[in-house]
Amino acid sequence: MIFRFRKESFRQVFFFEEFEKIVPIDTNLIVLAGFLPIIPKWICEKWERKIINIHPSLLPKYGGKGMYGVKVQEAVLRNHEKYAGCTVHYVDSEIDTGEIIAQKKILVMENESAWELGGRVFNEEIILLPLAIKHIREAMKVIP
């Protein structure tokens, strides 16, 4: 069964309480993509190692509070990093600190803008996330 929450739902005061009522405890995988709200500790504990997120940096660099979207790529360029990229990781009770599942590294191009770099990172994110999901699903299968 697949549930999809729209961004409009995030404005509700009791979003996570509703989330808990709707999503079964035996859910195998919860995928966050473009989801900015911080997940409460009790949700992380209830679905431990079942929530994954994609982040537009090579974590642990450029993660944490306030590090999302173009802000990440601005920091990468400001620090003259040679590489940028994206990370799929398990969600824990901190911000962007969960165990890394997969990463994709790309070379930062000379004179590109943060928006251009962000676009290239996004192109890698849309490839990496399904691959990480496939890897997790294969690992969950019980082989007779």
XYZ file of N, CA and C in Angstrom:
432
model
N 0.836 -1.170 0.000
C 0.000 0.000 0.000
C 0.889 1.243 0.000
N 0.522 2.225 -0.772
C 1.302 3.456 -0.867
C 0.439 4.624 -0.394
N 1.011 5.444 0.473
C 0.367 6.675 0.923
C 1.198 7.834 0.405
N 0.530 8.879 -0.028
C 1.246 10.072 -0.481
C 0.651 11.271 0.245
N 1.525 12.024 0.896
C 1.083 13.220 1.592
C 1.477 14.434 0.768
N 0.572 15.348 0.615
C 0.841 16.571 -0.132
C 1.346 17.655 0.812
N 2.089 18.603 0.245
C 2.661 19.687 1.040
C 1.594 20.479 1.794
N 0.393 20.560 1.261
C -0.672 21.302 1.942
C -0.938 20.706 3.324
N -0.737 19.399 3.472
C -0.973 18.721 4.744
C -0.003 19.186 5.826
N 1.180 19.653 5.432
C 2.210 20.024 6.399
C 1.794 21.217 7.248
N 0.876 22.026 6.752
C 0.466 23.231 7.478
C -0.474 22.897 8.634
N -1.000 21.696 8.630
C -1.905 21.311 9.696
C -1.138 21.183 11.004
N -1.736 21.667 12.048
C -1.096 21.646 13.360
C -0.783 20.226 13.813
N -1.660 19.306 13.499
C -1.504 17.940 14.004
C -1.080 16.959 12.910
N -0.249 17.410 11.991
C 0.158 16.559 10.868
C 0.734 15.222 11.327
N 1.667 15.238 12.261
C 2.327 13.990 12.657
C 1.401 13.076 13.444
N 0.462 13.640 14.176
C -0.527 12.818 14.855
C -1.411 12.108 13.828
N -1.793 12.833 12.775
C -2.579 12.238 11.699
C -1.762 11.189 10.940
N -0.498 11.516 10.703
C 0.426 10.592 10.043
C 0.447 9.265 10.794
N 0.571 9.344 12.115
C 0.640 8.132 12.946
C -0.645 7.309 12.836
N -1.776 7.971 12.724
C -3.059 7.260 12.617
C -3.212 6.564 11.273
N -2.658 7.167 10.222
C -2.861 6.672 8.866
C -1.842 5.603 8.463
N -0.581 5.786 8.847
C 0.479 4.886 8.397
C 0.587 3.696 9.358
N 0.393 2.482 8.862
C 0.463 1.299 9.727
C 1.856 1.106 10.333
N 1.891 0.580 11.537
C 3.158 0.354 12.240
C 4.029 -0.647 11.491
N 3.427 -1.562 10.747
C 4.210 -2.571 10.026
C 4.643 -2.103 8.634
N 4.561 -0.793 8.383
C 5.029 -0.235 7.114
C 6.507 -0.555 6.935
N 6.880 -0.994 5.751
C 8.266 -1.390 5.494
C 9.189 -0.214 5.210
N 8.667 0.820 4.539
C 9.540 1.913 4.139
C 8.742 3.199 3.964
N 9.282 4.271 4.520
C 8.715 5.610 4.371
C 9.788 6.443 3.684
N 9.452 7.012 2.541
C 10.424 7.744 1.742
C 10.092 9.241 1.785
N 11.070 10.029 2.194
C 10.922 11.480 2.214
C 11.683 12.058 1.027
N 11.010 12.873 0.258
C 11.645 13.528 -0.894
C 11.054 14.929 -0.979
N 11.878 15.927 -0.745
C 11.376 17.292 -0.731
C 10.589 17.603 0.519
N 10.818 16.849 1.564
C 10.085 16.997 2.825
C 10.943 17.786 3.794
N 10.542 18.997 4.133
C 11.364 19.859 4.972
C 11.048 19.813 6.466
N 9.816 19.521 6.883
C 9.572 19.512 8.329
C 10.476 18.514 9.055
N 10.870 18.875 10.262
C 11.701 17.986 11.084
C 10.803 16.900 11.666
N 11.229 15.665 11.502
C 10.455 14.529 11.994
C 10.639 14.432 13.520
N 9.547 14.383 14.274
C 9.676 14.269 15.734
C 10.359 12.962 16.145
N 11.025 13.012 17.276
C 11.767 11.857 17.789
C 10.863 10.628 17.919
N 9.643 10.817 18.381
C 8.750 9.675 18.591
C 8.371 8.993 17.280
N 8.300 9.737 16.191
C 8.043 9.125 14.872
C 9.290 8.342 14.442
N 10.469 8.943 14.626
C 11.727 8.269 14.258
C 11.886 6.959 15.026
N 11.532 6.966 16.282
C 11.666 5.759 17.098
C 10.637 4.707 16.713
N 9.422 5.144 16.414
C 8.359 4.200 16.066
C 8.654 3.477 14.749
N 9.221 4.194 13.777
C 9.549 3.608 12.473
C 11.067 3.617 12.263
N 11.803 3.205 13.279
C 13.268 3.207 13.217
C 13.776 2.362 12.050
N 14.713 2.945 11.277
C 15.323 2.316 10.097
C 14.289 1.972 9.018
N 13.165 2.671 9.050
C 12.147 2.493 8.019
C 11.831 3.806 7.322
N 12.475 4.896 7.745
C 12.278 6.203 7.122
C 13.591 6.600 6.466
N 13.533 6.929 5.171
C 14.730 7.397 4.481
C 14.479 8.778 3.895
N 15.560 9.489 3.657
C 15.495 10.843 3.123
C 16.587 11.016 2.078
N 16.349 11.901 1.135
C 17.392 12.291 0.178
C 17.796 13.709 0.514
N 19.104 13.947 0.527
C 19.637 15.265 0.881
C 20.619 15.701 -0.204
N 20.587 16.988 -0.598
C 21.417 17.454 -1.718
C 22.859 17.813 -1.346
N 23.493 16.970 -0.535
C 24.920 17.155 -0.247
C 25.536 15.807 0.037
N 26.848 15.815 0.116
C 27.583 14.614 0.502
C 27.703 14.628 2.021
N 26.639 14.151 2.664
C 26.651 14.129 4.125
C 27.865 13.353 4.622
N 28.459 13.749 5.731
C 27.934 14.651 6.747
C 28.143 16.136 6.450
N 28.800 16.465 5.352
C 28.977 17.885 5.017
C 27.648 18.499 4.596
N 27.427 19.727 5.003
C 26.315 20.562 4.572
C 24.940 19.960 4.883
N 24.853 19.355 6.049
C 23.575 18.870 6.547
C 23.182 19.685 7.761
N 22.036 19.394 8.310
C 21.600 20.042 9.539
C 20.611 21.166 9.299
N 20.255 21.820 10.379
C 19.236 22.880 10.347
C 19.629 23.994 9.363
N 18.692 24.343 8.499
C 18.903 25.424 7.540
C 19.621 25.013 6.267
N 20.065 23.772 6.192
C 20.782 23.303 5.006
C 19.825 22.525 4.106
N 19.198 23.263 3.189
C 18.291 22.647 2.224
C 18.320 23.491 0.953
N 17.919 22.859 -0.140
C 17.817 23.564 -1.420
C 19.108 24.242 -1.835
N 18.969 25.421 -2.418
C 20.115 26.142 -2.977
C 21.102 26.564 -1.891
N 20.651 26.648 -0.640
C 21.556 27.022 0.454
C 22.730 26.034 0.561
N 22.452 24.772 0.288
C 23.502 23.754 0.324
C 24.538 24.040 -0.753
N 24.063 24.295 -1.970
C 25.000 24.503 -3.075
C 25.760 25.820 -2.934
N 25.123 26.830 -2.348
C 25.828 28.078 -2.071
C 26.991 27.823 -1.109
N 26.772 26.998 -0.106
C 27.833 26.671 0.850
C 28.950 25.863 0.188
N 28.582 24.940 -0.674
C 29.577 24.142 -1.405
C 30.474 25.069 -2.227
N 29.867 26.003 -2.958
C 30.640 26.932 -3.793
C 31.455 27.907 -2.942
N 30.864 28.393 -1.887
C 31.559 29.345 -1.004
C 32.828 28.724 -0.403
N 32.774 27.417 -0.151
C 33.912 26.713 0.438
C 34.831 26.077 -0.604
N 34.588 26.391 -1.861
C 35.445 25.921 -2.963
C 35.633 24.406 -2.947
N 34.537 23.697 -2.716
C 34.591 22.236 -2.724
C 34.847 21.743 -4.152
N 35.590 20.669 -4.259
C 35.844 20.066 -5.558
C 34.652 19.207 -6.001
N 33.965 18.629 -5.004
C 32.839 17.748 -5.301
C 31.574 18.203 -4.582
N 30.457 17.934 -5.209
C 29.129 18.097 -4.626
C 28.439 16.749 -4.805
N 27.197 16.666 -4.408
C 26.487 15.414 -4.613
C 25.249 15.314 -3.758
N 24.783 14.080 -3.610
C 23.574 13.831 -2.840
C 23.731 12.551 -2.037
N 22.891 12.450 -1.015
C 22.958 11.332 -0.076
C 21.558 10.829 0.238
N 21.384 9.529 0.237
C 20.186 8.902 0.788
C 20.611 8.338 2.136
N 19.817 8.657 3.167
C 20.177 8.215 4.513
C 18.932 7.854 5.314
N 19.140 7.032 6.352
C 18.052 6.751 7.281
C 17.811 7.988 8.119
N 16.564 8.234 8.461
C 16.197 9.374 9.291
C 16.266 8.940 10.750
N 16.946 9.756 11.542
C 16.967 9.537 12.985
C 16.467 10.805 13.671
N 16.624 10.881 14.983
C 16.038 11.998 15.727
C 16.810 13.307 15.580
N 17.945 13.297 14.928
C 18.691 14.524 14.648
C 18.436 14.921 13.188
N 19.045 15.988 12.730
C 18.821 16.455 11.356
C 19.980 16.028 10.459
N 19.684 15.153 9.495
C 20.663 14.703 8.493
C 21.838 13.938 9.096
N 21.603 13.220 10.184
C 22.698 12.493 10.833
C 22.547 10.980 10.744
N 21.470 10.498 10.156
C 21.236 9.055 10.093
C 22.240 8.332 9.218
N 22.272 7.032 9.394
C 23.196 6.170 8.639
C 23.039 6.379 7.135
N 24.163 6.509 6.468
C 24.171 6.733 5.019
C 23.922 5.418 4.294
N 22.999 5.459 3.335
C 22.657 4.295 2.527
C 23.393 4.350 1.191
N 23.370 5.526 0.559
C 24.004 5.678 -0.759
C 24.336 7.147 -0.994
N 25.389 7.372 -1.779
C 25.786 8.723 -2.162
C 26.189 8.734 -3.628
N 26.036 9.897 -4.234
C 26.506 10.114 -5.596
C 27.303 11.408 -5.596
N 28.532 11.339 -6.059
C 29.443 12.477 -6.084
C 29.575 12.983 -7.511
N 29.557 14.325 -7.657
C 29.801 14.936 -8.965
C 30.852 16.034 -8.810
N 31.556 16.293 -9.874
C 32.571 17.338 -9.891
C 31.899 18.703 -9.986
N 32.351 19.636 -9.157
C 31.849 21.009 -9.241
C 32.534 21.663 -10.435
N 31.746 22.274 -11.298
C 32.274 22.906 -12.502
C 32.698 24.339 -12.200
N 33.750 24.762 -12.843
C 34.241 26.131 -12.656
C 33.198 27.135 -13.138
N 32.982 28.157 -12.370
C 32.088 29.275 -12.707
C 30.608 28.922 -12.796
N 30.173 27.785 -12.273
C 28.739 27.514 -12.293
C 28.074 28.160 -11.087
N 26.814 28.496 -11.247
C 26.059 29.111 -10.156
C 25.541 28.022 -9.215
N 25.099 28.460 -8.054
C 24.506 27.521 -7.096
C 23.264 26.865 -7.698
N 22.499 27.623 -8.469
C 21.306 27.066 -9.106
C 21.668 26.023 -10.161
N 22.710 26.287 -10.922
C 23.155 25.304 -11.933
C 23.647 24.034 -11.245
N 24.460 24.203 -10.213
C 24.958 23.045 -9.472
C 23.792 22.285 -8.846
N 22.866 23.025 -8.268
C 21.693 22.387 -7.672
C 20.893 21.584 -8.675
N 20.783 22.078 -9.888
C 20.081 21.345 -10.938
C 20.783 20.042 -11.289
N 22.112 20.107 -11.337
C 22.873 18.885 -11.633
C 22.773 17.886 -10.480
N 22.796 18.397 -9.250
C 22.641 17.512 -8.084
C 21.250 16.881 -8.101
N 20.232 17.679 -8.400
C 18.866 17.148 -8.474
C 18.764 16.022 -9.501
N 19.405 16.191 -10.647
C 19.393 15.133 -11.664
C 19.980 13.834 -11.133
N 20.950 13.941 -10.245
C 21.530 12.742 -9.622
C 20.596 12.186 -8.545
N 19.907 13.073 -7.837
C 18.975 12.630 -6.791
C 17.878 11.741 -7.369
N 17.347 12.134 -8.522
C 16.233 11.363 -9.091
C 16.681 10.010 -9.640
N 17.971 9.817 -9.770
C 18.517 8.502 -10.137
C 18.851 7.716 -8.874
N 19.477 8.382 -7.909
C 19.960 7.701 -6.705
C 18.835 7.201 -5.811
N 17.794 7.990 -5.615
C 16.735 7.591 -4.688
C 16.076 6.267 -5.083
N 15.643 6.082 -6.335
C 15.055 4.781 -6.694
C 16.044 3.623 -6.554
N 17.326 3.873 -6.826
C 18.328 2.813 -6.661
C 18.470 2.425 -5.186
N 18.455 3.411 -4.316
C 18.548 3.136 -2.874
C 17.311 2.370 -2.400
N 16.147 2.764 -2.881
C 14.912 2.058 -2.508
C 14.980 0.611 -2.974
N 15.435 0.407 -4.187
C 15.570 -0.966 -4.721
C 16.525 -1.774 -3.853
N 17.640 -1.195 -3.478
C 18.619 -1.876 -2.627
C 17.997 -2.269 -1.281
N 17.264 -1.351 -0.674
C 16.626 -1.621 0.617
C 15.584 -2.724 0.476
N 14.771 -2.646 -0.563
C 13.729 -3.668 -0.775
C 14.335 -5.035 -0.998
N 15.428 -5.107 -1.741
C 16.088 -6.390 -1.976
C 16.665 -6.945 -0.677
N 17.195 -6.075 0.162
C 17.760 -6.503 1.440
C 16.673 -7.005 2.400
N 15.441 -6.523 2.232
C 14.333 -6.932 3.097
C 13.784 -8.318 2.742
N 14.010 -8.750 1.515
C 13.464 -10.033 1.071
C 14.100 -11.180 1.826
N 13.271 -12.115 2.214
C 13.764 -13.333 2.854
C 13.957 -14.370 1.772
N 15.163 -14.857 1.664
C 15.473 -15.852 0.623
C 15.325 -17.241 1.249
N 14.420 -18.075 0.673
C 14.193 -19.422 1.245
C 15.394 -20.322 1.138
